[in-house]
Amino acid sequence: MEFKFSKQEEKFRTEVENFLKEELPTDWPDKSMHWPGGYGSIEIENKENQRIFLEYRKKLAKKGWLTISWPKGYGGEEHSYMEQAIFDEVTSYYRATASGISTGIAGPTILRFGTEENKKDWIPGIANAEIDLWLGYSEPNAGSDLASIQTTALKDGDDYIINGQKIWSTLAHESDYAWLIARTDPDGHRHKSVSLFIVDNNTPGVTIRPLINIVGVHSFNEVFFDNVRVPKKNIIGQENMGFYYLMTALDFERLMVGIGGFRRVFEQFVEYVKQTEKDGAPLGENNNVRQKLSEIAVKIEIAYMFFWRTAEMLDKGNVPSVESSALKLVTTELSRNLADVAMEILGPYNQLMPGSEWAPFSGMAPRGYLDSISATIGAGTSEIQRNIIATRGLGLPAR
Amino acid sequence: MDLDFNKEQKILKSSARDFLKKECPTSLIREMKNDKKGYSETLWNKMTDLGWMGVIIPEEYGGIGGSFLDLSILLEAMGEVCCPGPFFSTIVSGGLAILDNGSEDQKKALLPDLAEGRIILSLGLTEPGNWYGTENIAATAIKDKENYIIEGTKLFVENAHIADYILCAARTGENMKSKEGLTLFLVDSKTPGIKYKLLDTLAYDKQCEVIFDKVKVPEENIIGKEGQAWDILESLQEKAAVAKCAEMVGCIQTAFNMSVAYAKERTQFGKPIGAFQAVQHHCANMVIDVDGSRFITYKAAWKISEGLPASMEASMAKSWVSNASRKVTFLGHQIHGAISFCDEHDMHLFYRKAKAAETAFGDGNYHLEKVAGQLGL
Ligand SMILES: Cc1cc2nc3c(=O)[nH]c(=O)nc-3n(C[C@H](O)[C@H](O)[C@H](O)COP(=O)(O)OP(=O)(O)OC[C@H]3O[C@@H](n4cnc5c(N)ncnc54)[C@H](O)[C@@H]3O)c2cc1C
């Protein structure tokens, strides 16, 4: 046992940190209003920042850092998953999380299950940060129960024709392609009749309608598919195997927890209570505040261990599955918890939204209090993660 | 023991509910969010016609002479629909202060107008650097012949932008950080030197920053006696906290009802989500929180109604209900899943309201300290 990073890992960490300090504006971490664990606020909301961020991601792609752990033939560096994890930790600490759906979910899933043609078609664009994908899983009647999706993709010559509706489609309006599940065999078994597709947003018949979330941000959408024609080669892996691929894709998704973001907010609050007086005494001397923050410190430490564990497993050749669910559960419950504690510490000032002159941290806490609602729902609810841990993990009988 | 409302109270409750269901849909909250004034005059006038403004004002001053319990019933009904507007700041924060501590002249001058819905009141306590306590109020009121000159900045002054009078606590004594030397003033909001700015808040309520820049207030506008505001404010905040709890009980009752209804209606995996024990347990936990909130709130309200000491129950109520509200409205979201993360869905209105109410007049932890004090610790 050794609870420390290797020399090489430490060196890599410093390299990433130095890169971020050089490439990002110094006030970048303060600009982002993203709440750790939340799915509802986009990291960067104005166009100028989006431009800076895109440039930064392109540079990361050039360095091969978006695909550190991928095989060499596919634009990767074949470095350890631990280095990948270190990269994710540091970038999220700087509020500049660079791994996303394309490099964190679609890429790894294609590398695992895709045909050679799939890899040739999609991997270079993904590795070079040239294409962005959105997740087309949920439908109005299929949330936790994804096997009940009703969107169909029916064969028509060399194409498939897609009909149906997706919902909660985060950033569909800012992406190029849908990473979509649809039913290819309407009469088949629930789990053996679904296929995974990549669908160009610009195909005729795709309509994207905005949904405004409770944070007030247009983060997600409803997407309608009306006789959308997709070439057969856009199926990932084998037809009707999509539900199995999806399970792995979800495991990959649940590894992307932006763990460093928790550390960042926590440090901000520790600083705040040291410097702020409440009713005539420093907040940091208040016993309740001390206990609450210390509890958060413990929870962050625990969450980090779950996080490093998944990377370490991958390096040992095992694929985290239940471990992904545990990590997702631990970090998103922490997201809520952190929001509660942040709000409690701010007292009456916790009501002040961004833009208010008296708002501590430019209103990040009440915004996070809203966004944290999405943490325990998006990417599979807490209840579903507990079900997975209990059934898949412990072998308890499923109902 | 009788834990039910009496017949009149039951009628009051159901008629208030029916009225608000019709007159105060959630679309009104959304409309008022961007409205400068933040309330509907039509609704305000109808509430006045029903006698609500005068609910706790004695008949001799034009009210209907109801009890604090009656007031709580109305507040609960308003909480059920997150009713926007200045009822709380006018009737509870301002009205109770005058009713309990005002001079005969002040009561004669103000209470009939209050009962007729003609004036709006607002209470200014917290200042930059204050959290929940009032010991550190730093605004000053310096005596100048028959007047006092008030200087200071108040935050979270609800409805100051539309108020006719702002009740302002300021220091007339020398000692900072002291219970002595605090005085409560009734300040005409049109007095020169008053500047306000609306704050952008989580619950869309209209709270203001108010700057008092050499604001001249006549001596007769002191509420209670000079230097005696501490006791007035303690008792006022105690009652206001219980009144706030009544509102919160209504708020979480609705969030709970919506959630149970949704758990029965939404199906996943071929059954209503309410068939899953995880969801059932959420609902059961909500029952404890909602019913517990109602019990302790009405116990405190009853004690106040009866003129009994209620400090213990008031703080027990505010600490339990504050935590319960946060939990219930969060679980409401959790049970609804992504649909409740949409701005269009109503759940977040209750989630926001619950948080703001939790913060008002001291949060759960603040009141636990008070309970400890009551326990003699
Ligand atoms: C901000 C945000 C962004 C999102 N982005 C995307 C996206 O980009 N792409 C996409 O496809 N989806 C996205 N989603 C959707 C997300 O994956 C779903 O919300 C989630 O899977 C839950 O589905 P649901 O909302 O329909 O809730 P439901 O499945 O209806 O669940 C309602 C409640 O019932 C509970 N429940 C359901 N089944 C069970 C069970 N078997 N046992 C115990 N409890 C159960 C749930 O835990 C929940 O509490 C997003 C969601 C949010 C909030």
PDB file of C-alpha atoms and ligand atoms in Angstrom, chain A residues 39 135-138 143-144 167-170 220 374 377-381 383-384 387, chain B residues 266 268-269 273 276 278-279 334-335 337-338 341, ligand 1:
ATOM      1  CA  TYR A  39     -25.487  19.571 -14.260  1.00  0.00           C
ATOM      2  CA  LEU A 135     -26.362  12.564 -24.775  1.00  0.00           C
ATOM      3  CA  GLY A 136     -29.645  11.461 -26.296  1.00  0.00           C
ATOM      4  CA  TYR A 137     -30.867   8.980 -23.717  1.00  0.00           C
ATOM      5  CA  SER A 138     -33.796  10.356 -21.716  1.00  0.00           C
ATOM      6  CA  GLY A 143     -35.860   8.559 -17.340  1.00  0.00           C
ATOM      7  CA  SER A 144     -34.541   6.087 -14.786  1.00  0.00           C
ATOM      8  CA  ILE A 167     -35.515  15.422 -23.440  1.00  0.00           C
ATOM      9  CA  TRP A 168     -33.141  17.036 -20.906  1.00  0.00           C
ATOM     10  CA  SER A 169     -30.583  17.052 -23.713  1.00  0.00           C
ATOM     11  CA  THR A 170     -27.803  19.082 -22.160  1.00  0.00           C
ATOM     12  CA  PHE A 220     -30.857  21.563 -21.729  1.00  0.00           C
ATOM     13  CA  SER A 374     -29.677  18.444 -10.499  1.00  0.00           C
ATOM     14  CA  ILE A 377     -30.930  13.505 -10.424  1.00  0.00           C
ATOM     15  CA  GLY A 378     -28.824  13.845 -13.590  1.00  0.00           C
ATOM     16  CA  ALA A 379     -26.764  10.903 -14.903  1.00  0.00           C
ATOM     17  CA  GLY A 380     -28.944   8.531 -12.879  1.00  0.00           C
ATOM     18  CA  THR A 381     -30.621   9.495  -9.612  1.00  0.00           C
ATOM     19  CA  GLU A 383     -31.963   6.130  -5.717  1.00  0.00           C
ATOM     20  CA  ILE A 384     -30.872   4.363  -8.901  1.00  0.00           C
ATOM     21  CA  ASN A 387     -30.179   0.203  -6.400  1.00  0.00           C
TER      22      ASN A 387
ATOM     23  CA  ARG B 266     -45.394   8.841 -12.735  1.00  0.00           C
ATOM     24  CA  GLN B 268     -41.084   3.892 -14.555  1.00  0.00           C
ATOM     25  CA  PHE B 269     -40.173   0.218 -14.847  1.00  0.00           C
ATOM     26  CA  ILE B 273     -42.505   5.354  -8.818  1.00  0.00           C
ATOM     27  CA  PHE B 276     -40.463   1.773  -5.003  1.00  0.00           C
ATOM     28  CA  ALA B 278     -36.885   4.391  -1.828  1.00  0.00           C
ATOM     29  CA  VAL B 279     -39.622   6.790  -2.923  1.00  0.00           C
ATOM     30  CA  GLN B 334     -35.794  14.452  -5.869  1.00  0.00           C
ATOM     31  CA  ILE B 335     -39.097  12.630  -6.292  1.00  0.00           C
ATOM     32  CA  GLY B 337     -36.651  14.091 -11.102  1.00  0.00           C
ATOM     33  CA  ALA B 338     -35.559  16.262 -14.005  1.00  0.00           C
ATOM     34  CA  PHE B 341     -35.434  21.196 -12.593  1.00  0.00           C
TER      35      PHE B 341
HETATM   36  C1  LIG C   1     -29.677  19.039 -15.268  1.00  0.00           C
HETATM   37  C2  LIG C   1     -29.944  17.744 -15.940  1.00  0.00           C
HETATM   38  C3  LIG C   1     -29.285  17.443 -17.105  1.00  0.00           C
HETATM   39  C4  LIG C   1     -29.552  16.261 -17.769  1.00  0.00           C
HETATM   40  N1  LIG C   1     -28.920  16.013 -18.972  1.00  0.00           N
HETATM   41  C5  LIG C   1     -29.252  14.920 -19.682  1.00  0.00           C
HETATM   42  C6  LIG C   1     -28.696  14.690 -20.977  1.00  0.00           C
HETATM   43  O1  LIG C   1     -27.865  15.451 -21.448  1.00  0.00           O
HETATM   44  N2  LIG C   1     -29.120  13.618 -21.678  1.00  0.00           N
HETATM   45  C7  LIG C   1     -30.029  12.732 -21.188  1.00  0.00           C
HETATM   46  O2  LIG C   1     -30.363  11.783 -21.859  1.00  0.00           O
HETATM   47  N3  LIG C   1     -30.571  12.908 -19.957  1.00  0.00           N
HETATM   48  C8  LIG C   1     -30.200  13.986 -19.200  1.00  0.00           C
HETATM   49  N4  LIG C   1     -30.781  14.188 -17.955  1.00  0.00           N
HETATM   50  C9  LIG C   1     -31.828  13.279 -17.504  1.00  0.00           C
HETATM   51  C10 LIG C   1     -31.444  12.357 -16.365  1.00  0.00           C
HETATM   52  O3  LIG C   1     -30.638  11.342 -16.797  1.00  0.00           O
HETATM   53  C11 LIG C   1     -32.758  11.864 -15.755  1.00  0.00           C
HETATM   54  O4  LIG C   1     -33.356  12.974 -15.164  1.00  0.00           O
HETATM   55  C12 LIG C   1     -32.607  10.804 -14.713  1.00  0.00           C
HETATM   56  O5  LIG C   1     -32.151   9.627 -15.284  1.00  0.00           O
HETATM   57  C13 LIG C   1     -33.916  10.540 -13.968  1.00  0.00           C
HETATM   58  O6  LIG C   1     -35.005  10.397 -14.811  1.00  0.00           O
HETATM   59  P1  LIG C   1     -36.340  11.247 -14.596  1.00  0.00           P
HETATM   60  O7  LIG C   1     -35.947  12.647 -14.429  1.00  0.00           O
HETATM   61  O8  LIG C   1     -37.263  10.924 -15.695  1.00  0.00           O
HETATM   62  O9  LIG C   1     -36.913  10.764 -13.226  1.00  0.00           O
HETATM   63  P2  LIG C   1     -37.768   9.436 -12.967  1.00  0.00           P
HETATM   64  O10 LIG C   1     -37.080   8.281 -13.564  1.00  0.00           O
HETATM   65  O11 LIG C   1     -39.162   9.686 -13.333  1.00  0.00           O
HETATM   66  O12 LIG C   1     -37.634   9.314 -11.401  1.00  0.00           O
HETATM   67  C14 LIG C   1     -38.455  10.016 -10.488  1.00  0.00           C
HETATM   68  C15 LIG C   1     -38.126   9.569  -9.089  1.00  0.00           C
HETATM   69  O13 LIG C   1     -38.390   8.189  -8.949  1.00  0.00           O
HETATM   70  C16 LIG C   1     -37.238   7.514  -8.497  1.00  0.00           C
HETATM   71  N5  LIG C   1     -37.167   6.177  -9.068  1.00  0.00           N
HETATM   72  C17 LIG C   1     -37.370   5.820 -10.361  1.00  0.00           C
HETATM   73  N6  LIG C   1     -37.173   4.512 -10.503  1.00  0.00           N
HETATM   74  C18 LIG C   1     -36.832   4.019  -9.285  1.00  0.00           C
HETATM   75  C19 LIG C   1     -36.508   2.727  -8.782  1.00  0.00           C
HETATM   76  N7  LIG C   1     -36.479   1.674  -9.585  1.00  0.00           N
HETATM   77  N8  LIG C   1     -36.208   2.614  -7.476  1.00  0.00           N
HETATM   78  C20 LIG C   1     -36.233   3.683  -6.650  1.00  0.00           C
HETATM   79  N9  LIG C   1     -36.545   4.913  -7.071  1.00  0.00           N
HETATM   80  C21 LIG C   1     -36.837   5.084  -8.374  1.00  0.00           C
HETATM   81  C22 LIG C   1     -36.100   8.373  -8.954  1.00  0.00           C
HETATM   82  O14 LIG C   1     -34.938   8.123  -8.195  1.00  0.00           O
HETATM   83  C23 LIG C   1     -36.650   9.749  -8.742  1.00  0.00           C
HETATM   84  O15 LIG C   1     -36.530  10.101  -7.402  1.00  0.00           O
HETATM   85  C24 LIG C   1     -30.498  15.351 -17.252  1.00  0.00           C
HETATM   86  C25 LIG C   1     -31.133  15.644 -16.060  1.00  0.00           C
HETATM   87  C26 LIG C   1     -30.871  16.833 -15.387  1.00  0.00           C
HETATM   88  C27 LIG C   1     -31.590  17.129 -14.122  1.00  0.00           C
END
